[in-house]
């Protein structure tokens, strides 16, 4: 309940009272139902906005059943009675004449000492009423253009639906719209002017619905001067009865323009005091309602001021609600940031669907998703959603050829309009692209004992997998092969000691040899090799060769040596072959006994072959040791004989041969000789007929025992 400048207002929320609402005025004479007809006759206006869930009752201070000498009051009731009373004190002194244009009636009050000498615009033959000292002696004459109406007394006028009264030194006249004695005309097809002429005054009012323009203003118009004025007309504007001077209204965003005799008023759609409501009809809509008050104050040549008041409830048409999403994602943050904006104040976000997975709000404390509400001064609000790129709910796709990584997030916002919780869904699809996504690249350095590979972690390393050959590099693989492996969020480091699995060796000499190790980078989804890191280092062979010989000979029990000429790619080459039997489980085997030979034939074997150019050999086959000017290139073949008569060959390794000493280790890089004496053979040689065997001066040993190894590297 509020006191306004010229009326008393009761606002009712229908969610409290229900839709079946009625008002009743109560005074000393009884209870009077405020029906539509009774309201227009007695100075009440009921303005209902069901979509807003709001009903408003306005009661003129001159309305029936209101005592305006000291206060104004009114009451309201339903099936359940709610009695309301309000006492109001005028904040603005009455003008000499006040004309009110309400939604359902027009009303004029004049000070009793003011006669009607002024003829309104368009009326040339105003007729004065003859008055005696008693109001019952009043004679009322209605007037229409070019027509003189007969006079009647007040009682007769009241029977015809008009109200006449005299209160506190003011004379009152009120009439509903559409009475037989009033005249309605269209002016420029925009204004409807009601005219009712009486002796008190001739009432001229306009009735204009208004319209909503594209700039966000509710526009309303009225003629600038309905009554004669000296010095122009002052205008005051406001919502809900709170009128402001024109300059103040303009500072608050209102438009007040005078043009060709017309006053045009624009109300900002978000003006303070307006009403707004959202609702769902397929899509989300909104509308605005304004209880507009406009006052035009004029002064005639007799210095009598007249205040003309307009009260209108203006409603915009249905307007599409412009909720939007804005992608605020910063790629460096590795997360989606999406803003949902211009959400009306009566609409709330209740749930979110991310790539077809449903999540209710608020999220749990353990959730990786985050939604933050953002409030704005204009009454709207918004929501900011954050989702990590690498969250399982996010879809991603890697375009290998274009080196582009795409993250995709389809969002379905579920919003509820309050009250009632009508649901509205807002969809958005957000894509984040990373270009020039390159595979991991290692830095590799050589050391005396091996090669170190280091990789600084990048955000998208997970798209690839690292392999040694066909085997994926993991901590378990590193442990199995003797690598030293460490991996954290910052970097990955792999130390590959010399002689571990995966090396390829080349250019072996007494001065050194080269070792090559390769790490492959494969696309995780397809296992396709995209790139690799290859590092070749030069190593000193002394310590390594000694260790290799010790490692092999520590498992030997017996050695059977013989000379053959099995491999002869070219007539200028000869091959020296040792066949080594070993059994680590029977180191005390008696090699002299007859069954030792049989047991030896069933033992694992290593065949060591060394090929030399004939021109480089001295004392060939004449002694157990010989000297070669050229380093030989050889081959190691490991064999296993699980059963008598069956021979199984394992993959061959390679060896380097120096003089008649055989240095061998599990190389994978060396091949058999080619036509060039210093180069490794690139393909499997042809097996040809052996050359004529020339026996040595001394017969070859059939068997000999190796009990321990001393200074093998030195010969």
XYZ file of C-alpha atoms in Angstrom:
715
model
C 0.000 0.000 0.000
C 1.392 3.390 -1.001
C 0.266 6.999 -0.953
C 0.782 8.737 -4.284
C 0.326 12.419 -5.119
C -3.311 12.174 -6.136
C -4.363 8.602 -5.384
C -3.987 5.693 -3.031
C -2.520 2.397 -4.362
C -2.839 -1.228 -3.248
C -0.658 -3.819 -5.040
C -1.510 -7.495 -4.725
C 0.595 -10.568 -5.601
C -1.692 -13.192 -7.133
C 0.569 -15.996 -5.903
C -0.620 -15.001 -2.426
C -4.297 -14.288 -3.020
C -5.055 -16.513 -5.998
C -6.535 -15.425 -9.318
C -10.127 -15.132 -8.052
C -9.598 -11.750 -6.436
C -12.138 -9.001 -5.746
C -12.003 -5.641 -4.013
C -14.589 -4.095 -1.732
C -14.778 -0.550 -0.345
C -15.944 -0.317 3.246
C -17.266 2.775 5.010
C -19.907 3.665 7.573
C -22.692 2.853 5.135
C -21.589 -0.715 4.506
C -19.537 -2.857 2.088
C -19.478 -1.915 -1.587
C -18.145 -4.307 -4.211
C -15.825 -2.570 -6.670
C -17.120 -3.931 -9.925
C -16.001 -2.654 -13.313
C -18.976 -0.297 -13.603
C -18.818 0.798 -9.997
C -15.067 1.494 -10.240
C -15.458 3.856 -13.211
C -18.320 5.683 -11.501
C -16.701 6.013 -8.069
C -13.070 6.760 -8.931
C -11.395 3.329 -8.687
C -9.143 1.700 -11.259
C -8.205 -1.988 -11.178
C -5.186 -2.733 -13.355
C -4.420 -6.426 -13.744
C -1.270 -7.911 -15.282
C -1.749 -11.691 -14.999
C 1.559 -12.519 -16.693
C 3.279 -10.472 -14.023
C 1.126 -12.119 -11.359
C 0.185 -8.650 -10.148
C -3.032 -6.686 -9.640
C -3.163 -3.027 -8.651
C -6.022 -0.952 -7.262
C -5.833 2.848 -7.563
C -8.327 4.950 -5.601
C -8.723 8.658 -6.239
C -8.621 10.848 -3.177
C -12.081 11.959 -4.316
C -13.348 8.380 -4.755
C -16.515 7.183 -3.135
C -16.205 6.010 0.483
C -13.001 8.005 0.996
C -12.835 10.836 3.523
C -10.499 13.376 2.057
C -10.753 15.970 4.788
C -8.005 14.371 6.846
C -7.023 11.055 5.284
C -7.728 8.531 2.584
C -8.321 4.834 3.200
C -9.558 1.728 1.480
C -10.095 -1.953 2.148
C -9.754 -5.212 0.246
C -11.363 -8.595 0.835
C -11.621 -12.127 -0.562
C -13.329 -15.266 0.567
C -10.698 -14.898 3.238
C -10.899 -11.276 4.260
C -7.810 -9.087 4.251
C -8.718 -5.685 5.666
C -6.304 -2.909 4.657
C -6.283 0.718 5.727
C -3.962 3.539 4.787
C -3.817 7.192 5.801
C -2.242 9.556 3.286
C -1.111 13.154 3.601
C -0.897 15.291 0.475
C 2.631 16.188 -0.482
C 1.578 18.531 -3.291
C -0.935 21.375 -2.914
C -4.024 21.224 -5.069
C -4.051 23.339 -8.214
C -7.010 25.587 -9.009
C -8.177 23.047 -11.547
C -7.074 19.423 -11.732
C -8.105 17.098 -14.531
C -7.323 13.389 -14.255
C -7.409 10.959 -17.176
C -7.505 7.441 -15.716
C -7.758 4.179 -17.593
C -11.521 3.889 -17.051
C -12.753 7.373 -16.147
C -11.989 11.086 -16.244
C -12.280 13.378 -13.287
C -12.040 17.131 -12.677
C -11.995 19.092 -9.448
C -12.137 22.894 -9.217
C -11.839 25.258 -6.327
C -15.296 26.447 -5.355
C -14.421 30.094 -5.908
C -13.391 29.499 -9.496
C -16.075 30.170 -12.083
C -15.765 29.080 -15.680
C -15.007 32.131 -17.768
C -12.502 30.263 -19.898
C -13.772 28.697 -23.087
C -11.677 25.605 -23.963
C -10.163 25.159 -27.391
C -12.784 24.358 -30.011
C -15.737 25.500 -27.900
C -17.245 28.864 -28.733
C -20.524 28.687 -26.856
C -19.811 27.569 -23.349
C -22.849 27.900 -21.124
C -22.548 28.867 -17.511
C -24.555 27.033 -14.946
C -26.816 29.028 -12.704
C -25.855 28.319 -9.116
C -27.572 29.111 -5.845
C -26.091 28.665 -2.388
C -27.036 24.989 -2.135
C -25.424 22.331 -4.323
C -28.822 20.733 -4.817
C -29.789 23.828 -6.765
C -27.003 23.309 -9.286
C -28.042 23.161 -12.877
C -25.880 21.096 -15.187
C -25.641 21.734 -18.880
C -23.780 19.317 -21.157
C -22.493 20.712 -24.359
C -21.604 19.218 -27.730
C -20.221 21.000 -30.793
C -22.821 23.028 -32.637
C -25.498 21.670 -30.271
C -27.091 23.259 -27.194
C -28.169 20.629 -24.645
C -30.967 21.240 -22.099
C -29.992 21.791 -18.492
C -30.666 19.290 -15.700
C -30.238 19.236 -11.965
C -27.539 17.209 -10.188
C -29.918 14.396 -9.225
C -30.850 13.861 -12.847
C -27.159 13.887 -13.834
C -26.301 11.287 -11.199
C -29.000 9.002 -12.501
C -27.327 9.161 -15.899
C -24.056 7.869 -14.370
C -22.272 11.110 -13.596
C -20.795 11.993 -10.216
C -21.013 15.482 -8.693
C -19.728 16.326 -5.276
C -18.446 19.177 -3.183
C -15.609 18.451 -0.728
C -13.402 20.724 1.335
C -13.952 23.760 -0.866
C -13.633 21.857 -4.181
C -16.251 20.919 -6.729
C -15.920 17.465 -8.276
C -17.159 15.940 -11.501
C -16.423 12.378 -12.682
C -17.629 10.405 -15.672
C -16.798 7.005 -17.166
C -15.648 6.900 -20.762
C -18.300 6.381 -23.404
C -21.177 8.262 -21.768
C -23.957 9.450 -24.159
C -23.095 13.111 -23.587
C -19.393 12.713 -24.388
C -17.850 12.831 -27.818
C -14.931 10.742 -29.063
C -12.970 11.832 -32.113
C -9.777 10.664 -33.839
C -7.031 13.206 -34.354
C -4.508 12.289 -37.058
C -5.588 8.669 -36.550
C -3.468 8.536 -33.433
C -5.167 10.382 -30.603
C -8.633 9.721 -29.309
C -9.967 12.800 -27.566
C -12.916 12.601 -25.204
C -14.822 15.836 -24.671
C -17.414 16.490 -22.028
C -18.537 20.044 -21.427
C -20.061 21.243 -18.177
C -20.213 24.592 -16.460
C -17.431 23.594 -14.114
C -15.089 23.007 -16.959
C -14.875 21.430 -20.332
C -12.768 18.257 -19.999
C -10.487 17.436 -22.913
C -8.463 14.228 -22.517
C -6.460 12.007 -24.799
C -6.401 8.263 -24.825
C -3.267 6.843 -26.511
C -2.000 3.264 -26.226
C 1.667 3.864 -27.077
C 4.163 1.594 -28.846
C 7.581 -0.005 -28.290
C 10.314 1.136 -30.674
C 13.489 -0.584 -31.842
C 15.660 1.531 -29.573
C 14.281 -0.018 -26.399
C 11.816 2.755 -25.491
C 8.114 2.597 -24.730
C 6.741 5.628 -26.576
C 3.637 7.631 -25.639
C 2.239 10.851 -27.145
C -0.222 13.569 -26.238
C -1.152 16.990 -27.711
C 1.044 19.686 -26.231
C -1.700 22.201 -25.269
C -5.162 20.816 -24.588
C -5.927 23.936 -22.586
C -4.980 27.596 -23.100
C -1.675 28.491 -21.472
C 0.341 31.662 -21.109
C 4.061 30.997 -21.261
C 3.888 27.360 -22.322
C 3.144 24.085 -20.578
C 5.320 22.454 -17.944
C 5.680 18.670 -18.010
C 6.390 16.225 -15.199
C 6.895 12.507 -15.816
C 7.170 9.460 -13.579
C 6.333 5.814 -12.974
C 4.100 4.565 -10.192
C 2.991 8.098 -9.340
C 6.510 9.355 -8.613
C 6.572 12.353 -10.964
C 9.840 14.102 -11.904
C 10.618 17.408 -13.509
C 11.438 17.157 -17.194
C 15.178 17.814 -16.766
C 15.526 15.146 -14.097
C 13.620 12.637 -16.216
C 15.875 13.314 -19.185
C 18.968 12.735 -17.037
C 17.545 9.325 -16.163
C 17.259 8.359 -19.793
C 13.697 9.455 -20.604
C 12.900 11.147 -23.891
C 10.759 14.306 -23.769
C 10.342 15.997 -27.141
C 7.882 18.614 -28.412
C 7.213 18.643 -32.109
C 4.424 20.281 -34.100
C 2.082 20.596 -31.158
C 2.766 17.104 -29.862
C 4.649 15.941 -26.766
C 6.427 12.628 -27.284
C 7.623 10.719 -24.223
C 9.998 7.744 -24.321
C 10.413 5.437 -21.313
C 13.613 3.322 -21.195
C 12.730 -0.357 -21.139
C 14.765 -0.818 -17.953
C 13.546 2.321 -16.210
C 13.332 2.117 -12.459
C 9.745 1.490 -11.406
C 8.810 -0.586 -14.454
C 7.690 -4.203 -14.353
C 9.268 -7.038 -16.318
C 8.372 -10.710 -16.787
C 9.884 -13.669 -18.622
C 7.906 -16.604 -19.905
C 8.334 -19.537 -22.272
C 6.239 -20.023 -25.388
C 8.461 -22.355 -27.359
C 11.258 -19.835 -26.996
C 12.031 -17.421 -24.194
C 10.176 -14.088 -24.291
C 9.811 -11.067 -22.082
C 7.591 -8.018 -21.795
C 7.638 -4.763 -19.837
C 4.794 -2.887 -18.166
C 4.848 0.716 -16.977
C 2.403 2.619 -14.743
C 2.996 5.960 -16.429
C 2.081 9.286 -14.883
C 2.314 12.477 -16.957
C 1.400 15.924 -15.677
C 0.884 18.988 -17.893
C 0.657 22.245 -15.949
C -0.628 25.359 -17.687
C -1.585 28.876 -16.521
C -4.299 30.881 -18.281
C -4.503 34.638 -18.704
C -6.389 34.957 -15.416
C -3.449 33.275 -13.645
C -5.517 30.223 -12.893
C -3.355 27.107 -13.038
C -4.642 23.827 -14.417
C -2.947 20.453 -13.900
C -3.844 17.723 -16.360
C -2.797 14.224 -15.212
C -2.584 11.101 -17.348
C -2.326 7.643 -15.812
C -1.701 4.802 -18.201
C -0.512 1.231 -17.903
C 1.651 0.703 -20.973
C 2.675 -2.815 -21.972
C 5.238 -3.768 -24.589
C 4.533 -6.539 -27.089
C 6.185 -9.930 -26.605
C 9.900 -9.459 -27.103
C 12.389 -12.271 -27.805
C 14.768 -12.662 -24.885
C 18.343 -12.308 -26.079
C 20.308 -14.765 -23.929
C 23.722 -15.344 -25.490
C 26.928 -17.299 -24.975
C 30.396 -15.827 -25.415
C 33.522 -17.925 -25.778
C 36.097 -16.428 -23.393
C 38.514 -19.345 -23.654
C 42.227 -18.578 -23.371
C 44.193 -21.432 -24.966
C 47.159 -21.013 -22.645
C 44.903 -21.754 -19.652
C 44.095 -25.212 -21.071
C 40.395 -24.872 -20.235
C 37.096 -23.769 -21.745
C 35.673 -20.535 -20.343
C 32.138 -19.824 -21.593
C 29.952 -16.941 -20.467
C 26.147 -17.196 -20.564
C 24.870 -13.626 -20.544
C 21.757 -11.413 -20.443
C 19.890 -13.915 -18.293
C 16.818 -12.126 -16.861
C 16.581 -11.726 -13.111
C 13.579 -14.087 -12.937
C 15.401 -16.873 -14.818
C 17.805 -19.247 -13.066
C 20.277 -21.853 -14.338
C 19.364 -25.245 -12.834
C 21.385 -27.827 -14.810
C 23.943 -28.252 -17.593
C 24.487 -30.974 -20.180
C 28.091 -31.333 -21.372
C 28.529 -33.491 -24.477
C 25.282 -35.322 -23.631
C 26.218 -35.907 -19.976
C 23.840 -34.330 -17.443
C 25.011 -32.349 -14.419
C 22.749 -30.700 -11.864
C 23.705 -27.482 -10.118
C 25.424 -26.663 -7.938
C 28.381 -28.911 -8.783
C 29.873 -30.994 -5.987
C 33.007 -29.804 -4.214
C 35.022 -32.573 -5.888
C 33.892 -31.679 -9.386
C 36.414 -30.420 -11.934
C 33.750 -28.140 -13.419
C 32.982 -24.693 -12.080
C 30.024 -22.316 -12.560
C 30.136 -18.754 -11.242
C 27.186 -16.339 -11.225
C 27.849 -12.785 -12.431
C 25.451 -9.958 -11.419
C 24.931 -6.774 -13.450
C 23.539 -3.341 -12.467
C 20.766 -3.499 -15.094
C 19.088 -6.376 -13.267
C 20.325 -9.147 -15.535
C 22.850 -11.747 -14.526
C 25.055 -14.334 -16.171
C 27.009 -17.522 -15.564
C 30.639 -18.391 -16.306
C 31.378 -22.077 -16.958
C 34.919 -23.506 -16.810
C 35.848 -27.000 -18.089
C 39.400 -28.337 -18.458
C 40.446 -29.340 -21.977
C 41.691 -32.694 -20.758
C 38.570 -33.567 -18.798
C 37.112 -36.912 -19.980
C 33.843 -35.209 -20.919
C 35.579 -33.086 -23.586
C 35.826 -34.496 -27.098
C 39.096 -34.074 -28.945
C 40.347 -34.878 -32.421
C 43.869 -34.732 -33.801
C 44.363 -33.969 -37.488
C 47.830 -35.403 -38.139
C 48.352 -34.010 -41.625
C 47.412 -30.461 -40.591
C 49.061 -30.697 -37.138
C 45.812 -29.376 -35.603
C 44.310 -30.509 -32.304
C 40.615 -29.793 -31.807
C 38.703 -29.755 -28.505
C 34.890 -29.768 -28.698
C 32.260 -29.066 -26.046
C 28.508 -29.122 -26.754
C 26.563 -27.386 -23.969
C 22.853 -27.516 -23.213
C 21.863 -25.029 -20.498
C 18.574 -25.707 -18.683
C 17.046 -22.520 -17.265
C 13.890 -22.173 -15.205
C 11.547 -19.157 -15.251
C 10.409 -18.205 -11.767
C 7.863 -18.640 -10.399
C 6.464 -21.767 -12.008
C 9.789 -23.273 -13.118
C 8.937 -23.310 -16.815
C 12.022 -24.727 -18.531
C 13.971 -23.117 -21.319
C 16.996 -24.660 -23.062
C 19.903 -22.726 -24.514
C 22.390 -24.571 -26.740
C 25.995 -23.708 -27.507
C 28.858 -25.498 -29.277
C 32.380 -24.369 -28.437
C 35.526 -25.409 -30.324
C 39.133 -24.706 -29.348
C 41.881 -25.243 -31.940
C 45.590 -25.670 -31.419
C 47.662 -25.344 -34.567
C 51.240 -26.472 -35.215
C 50.935 -29.272 -32.680
C 54.313 -30.951 -33.055
C 55.408 -34.362 -31.722
C 57.868 -34.617 -28.829
C 61.513 -33.838 -29.659
C 64.360 -35.170 -27.504
C 67.676 -33.605 -26.703
C 70.389 -36.300 -26.717
C 73.939 -36.152 -25.405
C 76.765 -38.681 -25.378
C 78.680 -39.860 -22.332
C 81.442 -42.399 -21.768
C 78.939 -44.982 -20.609
C 76.006 -44.409 -22.950
C 73.513 -41.882 -24.287
C 71.150 -39.616 -22.355
C 67.839 -38.554 -23.900
C 65.851 -35.705 -22.341
C 62.412 -34.360 -23.226
C 60.783 -31.235 -21.788
C 57.105 -32.010 -21.319
C 54.594 -30.251 -23.580
C 50.796 -30.069 -23.066
C 49.983 -32.475 -25.874
C 52.670 -35.134 -25.477
C 49.940 -37.595 -24.559
C 48.923 -37.736 -28.233
C 52.001 -39.796 -28.944
C 53.715 -42.834 -27.463
C 57.441 -43.459 -27.318
C 58.800 -46.824 -28.406
C 62.136 -48.612 -28.642
C 61.539 -50.552 -31.786
C 58.082 -52.013 -31.324
C 58.157 -51.859 -27.523
C 56.475 -48.964 -25.731
C 58.818 -47.121 -23.411
C 57.585 -47.622 -19.861
C 59.165 -47.906 -16.440
C 58.811 -51.684 -16.604
C 60.555 -51.886 -19.962
C 63.367 -49.695 -18.681
C 63.829 -51.949 -15.645
C 63.918 -55.054 -17.822
C 66.564 -53.663 -20.166
C 68.706 -51.774 -17.714
C 67.726 -48.273 -18.789
C 67.521 -45.490 -16.224
C 64.099 -43.874 -16.678
C 62.464 -40.907 -14.921
C 59.269 -39.103 -15.860
C 57.331 -36.298 -14.154
C 55.097 -33.397 -15.124
C 58.075 -31.293 -16.164
C 60.371 -33.593 -18.132
C 61.237 -37.111 -19.205
C 64.805 -38.496 -19.063
C 66.165 -41.791 -20.365
C 69.743 -42.917 -19.767
C 70.733 -45.797 -22.064
C 73.919 -47.500 -20.823
C 76.257 -48.965 -23.413
C 75.656 -52.635 -24.267
C 71.949 -52.505 -23.368
C 69.284 -53.665 -25.785
C 68.517 -51.367 -28.685
C 72.001 -50.212 -29.727
C 73.394 -50.599 -33.228
C 77.179 -50.583 -33.580
C 79.284 -49.598 -36.569
C 82.832 -48.692 -37.594
C 84.429 -50.928 -34.970
C 88.241 -50.513 -34.654
C 90.794 -50.820 -31.904
C 90.508 -47.075 -31.497
C 86.764 -47.153 -30.944
C 83.369 -47.808 -32.464
C 80.118 -45.922 -32.959
C 76.896 -46.780 -31.192
C 73.459 -45.652 -32.381
C 70.244 -45.616 -30.377
C 66.827 -44.589 -31.714
C 63.577 -43.584 -29.981
C 60.475 -43.694 -32.168
C 57.507 -41.337 -31.753
C 54.217 -42.949 -32.793
C 50.675 -41.554 -33.033
C 48.928 -43.152 -30.079
C 45.667 -43.884 -31.870
C 47.203 -45.499 -34.971
C 50.734 -46.542 -33.836
C 52.005 -44.855 -36.985
C 55.603 -43.661 -36.690
C 55.563 -39.894 -37.098
C 59.105 -38.991 -36.160
C 62.136 -40.316 -34.297
C 65.194 -39.198 -32.408
C 68.436 -40.931 -33.467
C 71.715 -40.380 -31.637
C 75.087 -41.805 -32.674
C 78.086 -41.580 -30.340
C 81.761 -42.711 -30.577
C 82.815 -44.989 -27.719
C 86.192 -46.297 -26.419
C 85.961 -50.107 -26.728
C 88.567 -51.335 -24.214
C 86.500 -51.618 -21.102
C 83.415 -52.662 -23.031
C 85.178 -55.386 -25.057
C 86.683 -56.833 -21.894
C 83.317 -56.923 -20.200
C 81.675 -58.582 -23.188
C 84.281 -61.353 -23.342
C 84.057 -61.937 -19.626
C 80.295 -62.040 -19.751
C 80.321 -64.747 -22.388
C 83.311 -66.792 -21.262
C 82.080 -66.834 -17.663
C 79.374 -69.194 -18.895
C 81.683 -71.420 -20.976
C 82.647 -74.908 -19.832
C 84.279 -76.344 -22.931
C 85.494 -75.105 -26.259
C 85.750 -77.048 -29.468
C 87.680 -75.158 -32.122
C 87.994 -75.994 -35.792
C 88.904 -74.159 -38.984
C 86.464 -74.099 -41.850
C 85.850 -72.118 -44.952
C 82.071 -71.929 -44.854
C 81.624 -68.311 -45.958
C 83.437 -67.243 -49.064
C 81.674 -64.326 -50.779
C 84.729 -63.615 -52.849
C 87.800 -65.706 -53.702
C 89.979 -63.230 -51.814
C 88.376 -63.840 -48.384
C 88.549 -66.637 -45.846
C 86.440 -67.296 -42.752
C 87.751 -68.525 -39.396
C 85.064 -70.253 -37.310
C 85.017 -71.265 -33.640
C 82.201 -73.359 -32.296
C 81.856 -72.797 -28.541
C 79.865 -75.136 -26.317
C 78.864 -74.073 -22.838
C 76.783 -75.379 -19.973
C 76.609 -73.189 -16.893
C 74.908 -75.968 -14.937
C 77.755 -78.485 -15.398
C 81.040 -76.666 -15.027
C 82.843 -79.812 -13.707
C 82.004 -81.920 -16.751
C 84.684 -84.527 -17.529
C 85.602 -83.773 -21.112
C 87.809 -86.904 -21.408
C 85.081 -89.447 -20.825
C 83.329 -90.919 -23.797
C 79.894 -89.611 -22.758
C 81.282 -86.115 -22.446
C 81.293 -85.819 -26.201
C 77.675 -86.839 -26.344
C 76.748 -84.416 -23.572
C 78.728 -81.694 -25.257
C 76.844 -82.221 -28.499
C 73.606 -81.519 -26.646
C 74.909 -78.343 -24.984
C 74.053 -74.800 -26.178
C 76.510 -73.488 -28.735
C 77.822 -70.177 -29.958
C 79.356 -70.176 -33.438
C 81.775 -67.315 -33.946
C 82.797 -66.570 -37.533
C 85.469 -64.066 -38.533
C 86.142 -63.202 -42.170
C 89.487 -61.728 -43.309
C 91.016 -60.739 -46.639
C 93.596 -63.377 -47.606
C 96.108 -60.732 -48.435
C 96.126 -59.452 -44.887
C 96.799 -62.758 -43.123
C 100.208 -64.062 -42.022
C 101.066 -67.605 -40.867
C 97.524 -68.675 -41.724
C 96.702 -72.089 -40.279
C 100.323 -72.673 -39.232
C 99.824 -71.724 -35.612
C 97.026 -71.200 -33.190
C 97.595 -67.509 -33.391
C 97.904 -65.503 -36.529
C 98.257 -61.864 -37.385
C 95.953 -59.914 -39.678
C 96.726 -56.502 -41.053
C 93.026 -55.822 -41.480
C 90.279 -55.945 -38.911
C 87.991 -58.842 -39.602
C 84.248 -58.664 -39.692
C 82.332 -61.513 -38.212
C 79.122 -63.026 -37.018
C 77.858 -64.745 -33.864
C 75.208 -67.480 -34.146
C 73.683 -68.782 -30.955
C 72.236 -72.276 -31.185
C 70.305 -74.487 -28.837
C 69.924 -78.238 -29.191
C 66.988 -79.300 -27.013
C 67.048 -82.853 -28.329
C 69.567 -84.974 -30.128
C 69.501 -84.513 -33.842
C 67.575 -81.254 -33.690
C 69.312 -77.901 -34.074
C 67.571 -74.573 -33.406
C 69.247 -71.324 -34.520
C 68.569 -68.136 -32.704
C 68.940 -64.681 -34.381
C 72.535 -63.907 -35.184
C 74.526 -61.160 -33.535
C 77.650 -59.575 -34.982
C 81.262 -59.405 -33.876
C 84.454 -57.653 -34.686
C 87.591 -59.784 -35.101
C 91.131 -58.607 -34.338
C 94.071 -60.814 -35.353
C 93.193 -64.303 -34.104
C 91.499 -62.941 -30.984
C 87.746 -62.948 -31.237
C 86.026 -59.956 -29.633
C 82.297 -60.533 -29.689
C 79.214 -58.876 -28.228
C 75.501 -58.817 -29.051
C 75.668 -56.172 -31.747
C 72.668 -55.566 -33.969
C 74.150 -53.028 -36.314
C 77.047 -54.817 -38.068
C 76.477 -56.864 -41.181
C 78.584 -59.312 -43.211
C 81.376 -57.998 -45.467
C 80.659 -56.583 -48.899
C 83.012 -56.184 -51.829
C 84.802 -53.413 -49.970
C 87.105 -54.918 -47.337
C 86.435 -52.169 -44.769
C 82.670 -52.141 -45.068
C 80.101 -54.429 -43.415
C 78.213 -56.917 -45.542
C 74.741 -55.570 -46.366
C 72.978 -58.814 -47.287
C 73.115 -62.499 -46.511
C 76.059 -63.965 -48.480
C 75.672 -66.756 -50.949
C 76.574 -70.139 -49.585
C 79.241 -71.468 -51.948
C 81.414 -74.520 -52.148
C 84.303 -74.364 -49.630
C 87.819 -73.767 -50.893
C 90.422 -76.496 -50.596
C 91.247 -76.957 -46.930
C 94.968 -76.564 -46.178
C 95.921 -78.137 -42.836
C 98.177 -76.314 -40.432
C 101.586 -77.392 -39.265
C 100.026 -78.435 -35.996
C 96.701 -80.247 -35.819
C 93.831 -78.273 -34.405
C 92.843 -78.987 -30.829
C 89.854 -81.157 -30.446
C 88.953 -79.960 -26.978
C 90.434 -77.714 -24.349
C 89.202 -76.469 -21.001
C 88.994 -72.865 -19.936
C 89.284 -72.599 -16.188
C 89.612 -68.844 -15.853
C 90.238 -65.815 -18.032
C 93.182 -63.423 -17.599
C 94.060 -60.383 -19.661
C 91.958 -61.477 -22.624
C 91.931 -58.013 -24.054
C 95.670 -58.101 -24.368
C 95.788 -61.457 -26.220
